[in-house]
PDB file of C-alpha atoms in Angstrom:
ATOM      1  CA  GLN A 214       0.000   0.000   0.000  1.00 63.00           C
ATOM      2  CA  LYS A 215       1.333   3.419  -0.936  1.00 70.00           C
ATOM      3  CA  GLU A 216       1.715   5.862   1.923  1.00 90.00           C
ATOM      4  CA  VAL A 217      -0.373   8.523   0.177  1.00 95.00           C
ATOM      5  CA  GLU A 218      -2.855   7.628  -2.527  1.00 94.00           C
ATOM      6  CA  GLN A 219      -4.922   9.942  -4.659  1.00 95.00           C
ATOM      7  CA  ASN A 220      -7.966   9.154  -6.753  1.00 84.00           C
ATOM      8  CA  SER A 221      -6.921   8.006 -10.156  1.00 75.00           C
ATOM      9  CA  GLY A 222      -7.376  10.479 -12.935  1.00 80.00           C
ATOM     10  CA  PRO A 223      -7.480  12.194 -15.132  1.00 92.00           C
ATOM     11  CA  LEU A 224     -10.538  14.061 -13.916  1.00 94.00           C
ATOM     12  CA  SER A 225     -12.478  16.135 -16.402  1.00 96.00           C
ATOM     13  CA  VAL A 226     -15.204  18.576 -15.383  1.00 96.00           C
ATOM     14  CA  PRO A 227     -17.090  21.303 -17.249  1.00 97.00           C
ATOM     15  CA  GLU A 228     -16.475  24.940 -16.456  1.00 97.00           C
ATOM     16  CA  GLY A 229     -18.527  26.043 -13.456  1.00 97.00           C
ATOM     17  CA  ALA A 230     -18.815  22.551 -11.964  1.00 97.00           C
ATOM     18  CA  ILE A 231     -17.428  21.263  -8.673  1.00 97.00           C
ATOM     19  CA  ALA A 232     -14.228  19.241  -8.898  1.00 96.00           C
ATOM     20  CA  SER A 233     -13.644  16.726  -6.114  1.00 96.00           C
ATOM     21  CA  LEU A 234     -10.161  15.421  -5.400  1.00 97.00           C
ATOM     22  CA  ASN A 235      -9.522  12.708  -2.836  1.00 96.00           C
ATOM     23  CA  CYS A 236      -6.534  11.443  -0.917  1.00 96.00           C
ATOM     24  CA  THR A 237      -5.970   8.710   1.666  1.00 96.00           C
ATOM     25  CA  TYR A 238      -2.902   8.206   3.819  1.00 94.00           C
ATOM     26  CA  SER A 239      -1.533   5.340   5.858  1.00 92.00           C
ATOM     27  CA  ASP A 240       0.447   6.972   8.681  1.00 88.00           C
ATOM     28  CA  ARG A 241      -1.877   7.703  11.613  1.00 87.00           C
ATOM     29  CA  GLY A 242       0.817   9.907  13.139  1.00 83.00           C
ATOM     30  CA  SER A 243       0.580  12.393  10.289  1.00 85.00           C
ATOM     31  CA  GLN A 244       0.178  15.934  11.519  1.00 81.00           C
ATOM     32  CA  SER A 245      -0.666  18.243   8.665  1.00 89.00           C
ATOM     33  CA  PHE A 246      -2.034  17.925   5.176  1.00 93.00           C
ATOM     34  CA  PHE A 247      -1.414  20.017   2.109  1.00 95.00           C
ATOM     35  CA  TRP A 248      -2.777  20.473  -1.357  1.00 97.00           C
ATOM     36  CA  TYR A 249      -0.402  21.725  -4.012  1.00 97.00           C
ATOM     37  CA  ARG A 250      -1.213  22.621  -7.595  1.00 97.00           C
ATOM     38  CA  GLN A 251       1.357  21.966 -10.307  1.00 97.00           C
ATOM     39  CA  TYR A 252       1.087  23.255 -13.825  1.00 96.00           C
ATOM     40  CA  SER A 253       2.911  21.313 -16.517  1.00 92.00           C
ATOM     41  CA  GLY A 254       6.650  21.964 -16.332  1.00 89.00           C
ATOM     42  CA  LYS A 255       6.322  24.122 -13.215  1.00 92.00           C
ATOM     43  CA  SER A 256       6.987  23.546  -9.539  1.00 93.00           C
ATOM     44  CA  PRO A 257       4.286  22.775  -6.944  1.00 96.00           C
ATOM     45  CA  GLU A 258       2.380  25.764  -5.599  1.00 95.00           C
ATOM     46  CA  LEU A 259       0.575  25.604  -2.266  1.00 95.00           C
ATOM     47  CA  ILE A 260      -3.208  25.948  -2.418  1.00 95.00           C
ATOM     48  CA  MET A 261      -4.274  25.020   1.095  1.00 94.00           C
ATOM     49  CA  PHE A 262      -3.239  23.239   4.239  1.00 92.00           C
ATOM     50  CA  ILE A 263      -5.324  21.711   6.998  1.00 92.00           C
ATOM     51  CA  TYR A 264      -4.470  20.074  10.308  1.00 86.00           C
ATOM     52  CA  SER A 265      -7.757  19.871  12.211  1.00 82.00           C
ATOM     53  CA  ASN A 266     -10.670  17.584  11.470  1.00 84.00           C
ATOM     54  CA  GLY A 267     -13.445  19.252   9.519  1.00 88.00           C
ATOM     55  CA  ASP A 268     -13.579  21.717   6.684  1.00 91.00           C
ATOM     56  CA  LYS A 269     -11.419  24.672   5.796  1.00 93.00           C
ATOM     57  CA  GLU A 270     -12.543  27.094   3.140  1.00 95.00           C
ATOM     58  CA  ASP A 271     -10.527  29.597   1.120  1.00 94.00           C
ATOM     59  CA  GLY A 272     -12.364  31.240  -1.734  1.00 96.00           C
ATOM     60  CA  ARG A 273     -13.434  28.579  -4.214  1.00 97.00           C
ATOM     61  CA  PHE A 274     -11.415  25.887  -2.447  1.00 97.00           C
ATOM     62  CA  THR A 275     -12.503  23.719   0.481  1.00 97.00           C
ATOM     63  CA  ALA A 276     -10.245  21.182   2.143  1.00 96.00           C
ATOM     64  CA  GLN A 277     -11.807  18.440   4.258  1.00 96.00           C
ATOM     65  CA  LEU A 278      -9.970  16.266   6.751  1.00 94.00           C
ATOM     66  CA  ASN A 279     -11.117  13.122   8.541  1.00 93.00           C
ATOM     67  CA  LYS A 280      -8.269  11.724  10.619  1.00 90.00           C
ATOM     68  CA  ALA A 281     -10.275   8.715  11.813  1.00 91.00           C
ATOM     69  CA  SER A 282     -10.791   7.631   8.201  1.00 92.00           C
ATOM     70  CA  GLN A 283      -7.332   8.907   7.177  1.00 93.00           C
ATOM     71  CA  TYR A 284      -8.915  10.851   4.354  1.00 93.00           C
ATOM     72  CA  VAL A 285      -8.330  14.305   2.913  1.00 96.00           C
ATOM     73  CA  SER A 286     -10.223  15.930   0.097  1.00 96.00           C
ATOM     74  CA  LEU A 287     -10.191  19.125  -1.917  1.00 97.00           C
ATOM     75  CA  LEU A 288     -13.287  20.618  -3.492  1.00 97.00           C
ATOM     76  CA  ILE A 289     -12.984  23.271  -6.167  1.00 97.00           C
ATOM     77  CA  ARG A 290     -16.214  25.158  -6.732  1.00 98.00           C
ATOM     78  CA  ASP A 291     -17.039  27.051  -9.927  1.00 97.00           C
ATOM     79  CA  SER A 292     -14.136  25.360 -11.707  1.00 97.00           C
ATOM     80  CA  GLN A 293     -12.322  27.463 -14.286  1.00 97.00           C
ATOM     81  CA  PRO A 294     -10.149  26.388 -17.230  1.00 96.00           C
ATOM     82  CA  SER A 295      -7.221  27.984 -15.373  1.00 96.00           C
ATOM     83  CA  ASP A 296      -7.699  25.346 -12.651  1.00 97.00           C
ATOM     84  CA  SER A 297      -6.540  22.699 -15.129  1.00 97.00           C
ATOM     85  CA  ALA A 298      -3.400  21.276 -13.551  1.00 97.00           C
ATOM     86  CA  THR A 299      -2.077  18.359 -11.527  1.00 97.00           C
ATOM     87  CA  TYR A 300      -3.173  18.444  -7.886  1.00 97.00           C
ATOM     88  CA  LEU A 301      -0.822  16.916  -5.357  1.00 97.00           C
ATOM     89  CA  CYS A 302      -1.854  15.775  -1.915  1.00 97.00           C
ATOM     90  CA  ALA A 303       0.997  15.918   0.612  1.00 96.00           C
ATOM     91  CA  VAL A 304       1.107  14.594   4.145  1.00 94.00           C
ATOM     92  CA  MET A 305       3.505  15.865   6.785  1.00 90.00           C
ATOM     93  CA  ALA A 306       4.955  13.202   9.022  1.00 79.00           C
ATOM     94  CA  GLY A 307       4.945  13.440  12.773  1.00 71.00           C
ATOM     95  CA  GLY A 308       7.495  12.272  15.286  1.00 65.00           C
ATOM     96  CA  THR A 309      11.164  12.242  14.361  1.00 61.00           C
ATOM     97  CA  SER A 310      10.398  12.899  10.694  1.00 62.00           C
ATOM     98  CA  TYR A 311       8.340  15.984  11.448  1.00 71.00           C
ATOM     99  CA  GLY A 312       8.433  18.329   8.522  1.00 80.00           C
ATOM    100  CA  LYS A 313       9.053  15.780   5.789  1.00 86.00           C
ATOM    101  CA  LEU A 314       6.320  15.684   3.133  1.00 91.00           C
ATOM    102  CA  THR A 315       5.115  12.524   1.456  1.00 93.00           C
ATOM    103  CA  PHE A 316       3.253  13.191  -1.769  1.00 96.00           C
ATOM    104  CA  GLY A 317       0.638  11.245  -3.627  1.00 96.00           C
ATOM    105  CA  GLN A 318       1.063  10.595  -7.314  1.00 95.00           C
ATOM    106  CA  GLY A 319      -1.153  13.511  -8.262  1.00 96.00           C
ATOM    107  CA  THR A 320      -4.499  13.829 -10.001  1.00 96.00           C
ATOM    108  CA  ILE A 321      -4.681  15.567 -13.353  1.00 96.00           C
ATOM    109  CA  LEU A 322      -7.672  17.886 -13.544  1.00 97.00           C
ATOM    110  CA  THR A 323      -8.982  19.274 -16.817  1.00 97.00           C
ATOM    111  CA  VAL A 324     -11.707  21.917 -16.807  1.00 97.00           C
ATOM    112  CA  HIS A 325     -13.249  22.237 -20.231  1.00 95.00           C
ATOM    113  CA  PRO A 326     -15.182  25.312 -21.384  1.00 91.00           C
TER     114      PRO A 326
ATOM    115  CA  ASP B1092      12.933  38.065  -5.681  1.00 52.00           C
ATOM    116  CA  THR B1093      12.417  36.585  -2.230  1.00 75.00           C
ATOM    117  CA  GLY B1094      11.380  33.073  -3.303  1.00 93.00           C
ATOM    118  CA  VAL B1095      13.375  29.849  -3.410  1.00 96.00           C
ATOM    119  CA  SER B1096      15.988  30.009  -6.149  1.00 97.00           C
ATOM    120  CA  GLN B1097      17.520  27.023  -7.914  1.00 97.00           C
ATOM    121  CA  ASP B1098      20.413  26.895 -10.314  1.00 97.00           C
ATOM    122  CA  PRO B1099      20.783  25.715 -13.002  1.00 97.00           C
ATOM    123  CA  ARG B1100      17.266  25.340 -14.353  1.00 96.00           C
ATOM    124  CA  HIS B1101      18.318  22.681 -16.833  1.00 97.00           C
ATOM    125  CA  LYS B1102      21.309  20.377 -16.902  1.00 98.00           C
ATOM    126  CA  ILE B1103      22.222  17.894 -19.609  1.00 98.00           C
ATOM    127  CA  THR B1104      25.077  15.551 -18.835  1.00 98.00           C
ATOM    128  CA  LYS B1105      26.572  12.335 -20.029  1.00 97.00           C
ATOM    129  CA  ARG B1106      26.322   9.157 -18.027  1.00 97.00           C
ATOM    130  CA  GLY B1107      29.157   8.854 -15.547  1.00 97.00           C
ATOM    131  CA  GLN B1108      29.677  12.595 -15.072  1.00 98.00           C
ATOM    132  CA  ASN B1109      29.201  14.406 -11.764  1.00 98.00           C
ATOM    133  CA  VAL B1110      26.671  17.208 -11.431  1.00 98.00           C
ATOM    134  CA  THR B1111      25.986  19.755  -8.704  1.00 98.00           C
ATOM    135  CA  PHE B1112      22.840  21.773  -8.127  1.00 98.00           C
ATOM    136  CA  ARG B1113      22.402  24.802  -5.921  1.00 98.00           C
ATOM    137  CA  CYS B1114      19.423  25.994  -3.912  1.00 98.00           C
ATOM    138  CA  ASP B1115      19.010  29.347  -2.186  1.00 97.00           C
ATOM    139  CA  PRO B1116      16.094  29.252   0.268  1.00 96.00           C
ATOM    140  CA  ILE B1117      13.841  32.066   1.419  1.00 94.00           C
ATOM    141  CA  SER B1118      16.137  34.075   3.666  1.00 91.00           C
ATOM    142  CA  GLU B1119      14.395  33.633   7.018  1.00 88.00           C
ATOM    143  CA  HIS B1120      13.756  29.909   6.525  1.00 91.00           C
ATOM    144  CA  ASN B1121      15.785  27.530   8.653  1.00 91.00           C
ATOM    145  CA  ARG B1122      14.708  24.297   6.966  1.00 93.00           C
ATOM    146  CA  LEU B1123      15.664  23.238   3.464  1.00 95.00           C
ATOM    147  CA  TYR B1124      14.401  20.151   1.635  1.00 96.00           C
ATOM    148  CA  TRP B1125      15.375  18.315  -1.521  1.00 97.00           C
ATOM    149  CA  TYR B1126      12.877  16.275  -3.528  1.00 97.00           C
ATOM    150  CA  ARG B1127      13.049  14.445  -6.829  1.00 97.00           C
ATOM    151  CA  GLN B1128      10.141  14.213  -9.245  1.00 97.00           C
ATOM    152  CA  THR B1129       9.823  11.972 -12.285  1.00 95.00           C
ATOM    153  CA  LEU B1130       7.168  12.257 -14.957  1.00 92.00           C
ATOM    154  CA  GLY B1131       3.706  11.353 -13.748  1.00 90.00           C
ATOM    155  CA  GLN B1132       4.731  11.021 -10.115  1.00 94.00           C
ATOM    156  CA  GLY B1133       4.593  13.252  -7.077  1.00 95.00           C
ATOM    157  CA  PRO B1134       7.790  14.621  -5.582  1.00 96.00           C
ATOM    158  CA  GLU B1135       9.822  12.076  -3.616  1.00 95.00           C
ATOM    159  CA  PHE B1136      11.683  13.147  -0.482  1.00 94.00           C
ATOM    160  CA  LEU B1137      15.476  12.970  -0.653  1.00 95.00           C
ATOM    161  CA  THR B1138      16.873  14.816   2.358  1.00 95.00           C
ATOM    162  CA  TYR B1139      16.438  17.841   4.569  1.00 94.00           C
ATOM    163  CA  PHE B1140      18.416  20.256   6.710  1.00 94.00           C
ATOM    164  CA  GLN B1141      17.674  22.350   9.713  1.00 91.00           C
ATOM    165  CA  ASN B1142      20.183  25.161   9.580  1.00 92.00           C
ATOM    166  CA  GLU B1143      23.428  23.383   8.641  1.00 93.00           C
ATOM    167  CA  ALA B1144      22.496  19.986  10.115  1.00 93.00           C
ATOM    168  CA  GLN B1145      21.295  17.253   7.789  1.00 93.00           C
ATOM    169  CA  LEU B1146      18.488  15.659   9.802  1.00 89.00           C
ATOM    170  CA  GLU B1147      17.241  12.924   7.515  1.00 89.00           C
ATOM    171  CA  LYS B1148      18.208  11.222   4.302  1.00 91.00           C
ATOM    172  CA  SER B1149      15.916   8.937   2.347  1.00 91.00           C
ATOM    173  CA  ARG B1150      16.726   5.227   2.524  1.00 86.00           C
ATOM    174  CA  LEU B1151      16.203   5.153  -1.211  1.00 78.00           C
ATOM    175  CA  LEU B1152      19.021   7.612  -1.762  1.00 82.00           C
ATOM    176  CA  SER B1153      22.121   6.020  -3.211  1.00 87.00           C
ATOM    177  CA  ASP B1154      25.598   6.809  -1.884  1.00 92.00           C
ATOM    178  CA  ARG B1155      26.198   8.663  -5.147  1.00 95.00           C
ATOM    179  CA  PHE B1156      24.025  11.476  -3.810  1.00 96.00           C
ATOM    180  CA  SER B1157      25.311  13.950  -1.278  1.00 95.00           C
ATOM    181  CA  ALA B1158      23.949  17.228  -0.018  1.00 96.00           C
ATOM    182  CA  GLU B1159      25.397  20.013   2.060  1.00 96.00           C
ATOM    183  CA  ARG B1160      24.269  23.218   3.639  1.00 96.00           C
ATOM    184  CA  PRO B1161      27.558  24.487   5.031  1.00 91.00           C
ATOM    185  CA  LYS B1162      26.537  27.806   6.563  1.00 87.00           C
ATOM    186  CA  GLY B1163      22.861  27.144   7.037  1.00 85.00           C
ATOM    187  CA  SER B1164      21.963  29.255   4.036  1.00 91.00           C
ATOM    188  CA  PHE B1165      22.257  27.844   0.496  1.00 96.00           C
ATOM    189  CA  SER B1166      22.505  24.122  -0.176  1.00 97.00           C
ATOM    190  CA  THR B1167      24.121  21.991  -2.854  1.00 97.00           C
ATOM    191  CA  LEU B1168      23.085  18.581  -4.088  1.00 97.00           C
ATOM    192  CA  GLU B1169      25.753  16.556  -5.874  1.00 97.00           C
ATOM    193  CA  ILE B1170      25.225  13.418  -7.895  1.00 97.00           C
ATOM    194  CA  GLN B1171      28.344  11.443  -8.695  1.00 97.00           C
ATOM    195  CA  ARG B1172      28.676   9.038 -11.614  1.00 97.00           C
ATOM    196  CA  THR B1173      25.267   9.920 -13.001  1.00 97.00           C
ATOM    197  CA  GLU B1174      23.055   7.208 -14.443  1.00 96.00           C
ATOM    198  CA  GLN B1175      20.162   7.500 -16.866  1.00 96.00           C
ATOM    199  CA  GLY B1176      17.788   6.676 -14.021  1.00 95.00           C
ATOM    200  CA  ASP B1177      18.847   9.920 -12.325  1.00 96.00           C
ATOM    201  CA  SER B1178      17.033  11.916 -15.007  1.00 97.00           C
ATOM    202  CA  ALA B1179      14.331  13.845 -13.163  1.00 97.00           C
ATOM    203  CA  MET B1180      13.301  17.232 -11.838  1.00 97.00           C
ATOM    204  CA  TYR B1181      15.147  18.058  -8.622  1.00 98.00           C
ATOM    205  CA  LEU B1182      13.106  20.336  -6.415  1.00 98.00           C
ATOM    206  CA  CYS B1183      14.243  22.366  -3.460  1.00 98.00           C
ATOM    207  CA  ALA B1184      11.852  23.693  -0.843  1.00 96.00           C
ATOM    208  CA  SER B1185      12.292  25.751   2.287  1.00 95.00           C
ATOM    209  CA  SER B1186      10.246  26.433   5.384  1.00 92.00           C
ATOM    210  CA  PHE B1187      10.457  28.031   8.787  1.00 88.00           C
ATOM    211  CA  TRP B1188      10.312  25.564  11.616  1.00 81.00           C
ATOM    212  CA  GLY B1189       9.551  26.846  15.079  1.00 76.00           C
ATOM    213  CA  LEU B1190       7.443  26.045  18.102  1.00 67.00           C
ATOM    214  CA  ALA B1191       4.284  27.144  16.372  1.00 66.00           C
ATOM    215  CA  GLY B1192       3.004  26.809  12.855  1.00 62.00           C
ATOM    216  CA  VAL B1193       2.968  23.983  10.367  1.00 63.00           C
ATOM    217  CA  GLY B1194       6.128  24.848   8.464  1.00 81.00           C
ATOM    218  CA  ILE B1195       4.683  25.407   5.030  1.00 88.00           C
ATOM    219  CA  GLN B1196       7.156  24.432   2.346  1.00 93.00           C
ATOM    220  CA  TYR B1197       7.670  26.722  -0.603  1.00 94.00           C
ATOM    221  CA  PHE B1198       9.218  25.230  -3.702  1.00 96.00           C
ATOM    222  CA  GLY B1199      11.760  26.551  -6.133  1.00 96.00           C
ATOM    223  CA  ALA B1200      11.375  26.219  -9.898  1.00 96.00           C
ATOM    224  CA  GLY B1201      13.487  23.062  -9.918  1.00 97.00           C
ATOM    225  CA  THR B1202      16.470  21.800 -11.857  1.00 97.00           C
ATOM    226  CA  ARG B1203      15.663  19.432 -14.690  1.00 97.00           C
ATOM    227  CA  LEU B1204      18.420  16.873 -15.153  1.00 98.00           C
ATOM    228  CA  SER B1205      18.787  14.839 -18.322  1.00 97.00           C
ATOM    229  CA  VAL B1206      21.409  12.101 -18.351  1.00 98.00           C
ATOM    230  CA  LEU B1207      22.317  10.903 -21.834  1.00 96.00           C
TER     231      LEU B1207
END
């Protein structure tokens, strides 16, 4: 089992729809959870982070965390073509490896007009 | 520019040659991370520093790889005797680690290595 797994893509949604991206992780000691966006040929760019159970909203983005189920999700409302990118879920380890990020393989999102 | 800076942006080398990459973190950040990313995969952790101390190195990292952060500022990543399997994007990230906060990592633009 991979340490961080994301829903297989690619994911294609029409402009204006809600895009739902999912991520599960195996290390129960994980402390913090991040969503990065990566455009083709570019470096990852932070969208949101979350460390408490529940929802966290920032503009069109909502991150959801359920530590009991070891599940993190990202919802993108009113999707725009400019949201088309690879979305990376990253989990920060706890304990002696605190700070190290483990990434999922990424989900490619395409928003079509 | 106050972001993470990496140099060079692209490097083409022949198999068996040594290469060195440089990373300049955000100035107030005390932690510096190296990751490697291949096509279609997420970044994979290589190593990280807090100030000048190297705190962890991936078990997957061959002895051909070495990293330094001599004065707790910039860092170098050297790959000796490069192999074609080393071809990847090498990403550097930095963060501030303290008693509070989650230590958000900010990434540089990366160095793309091609080994022929």
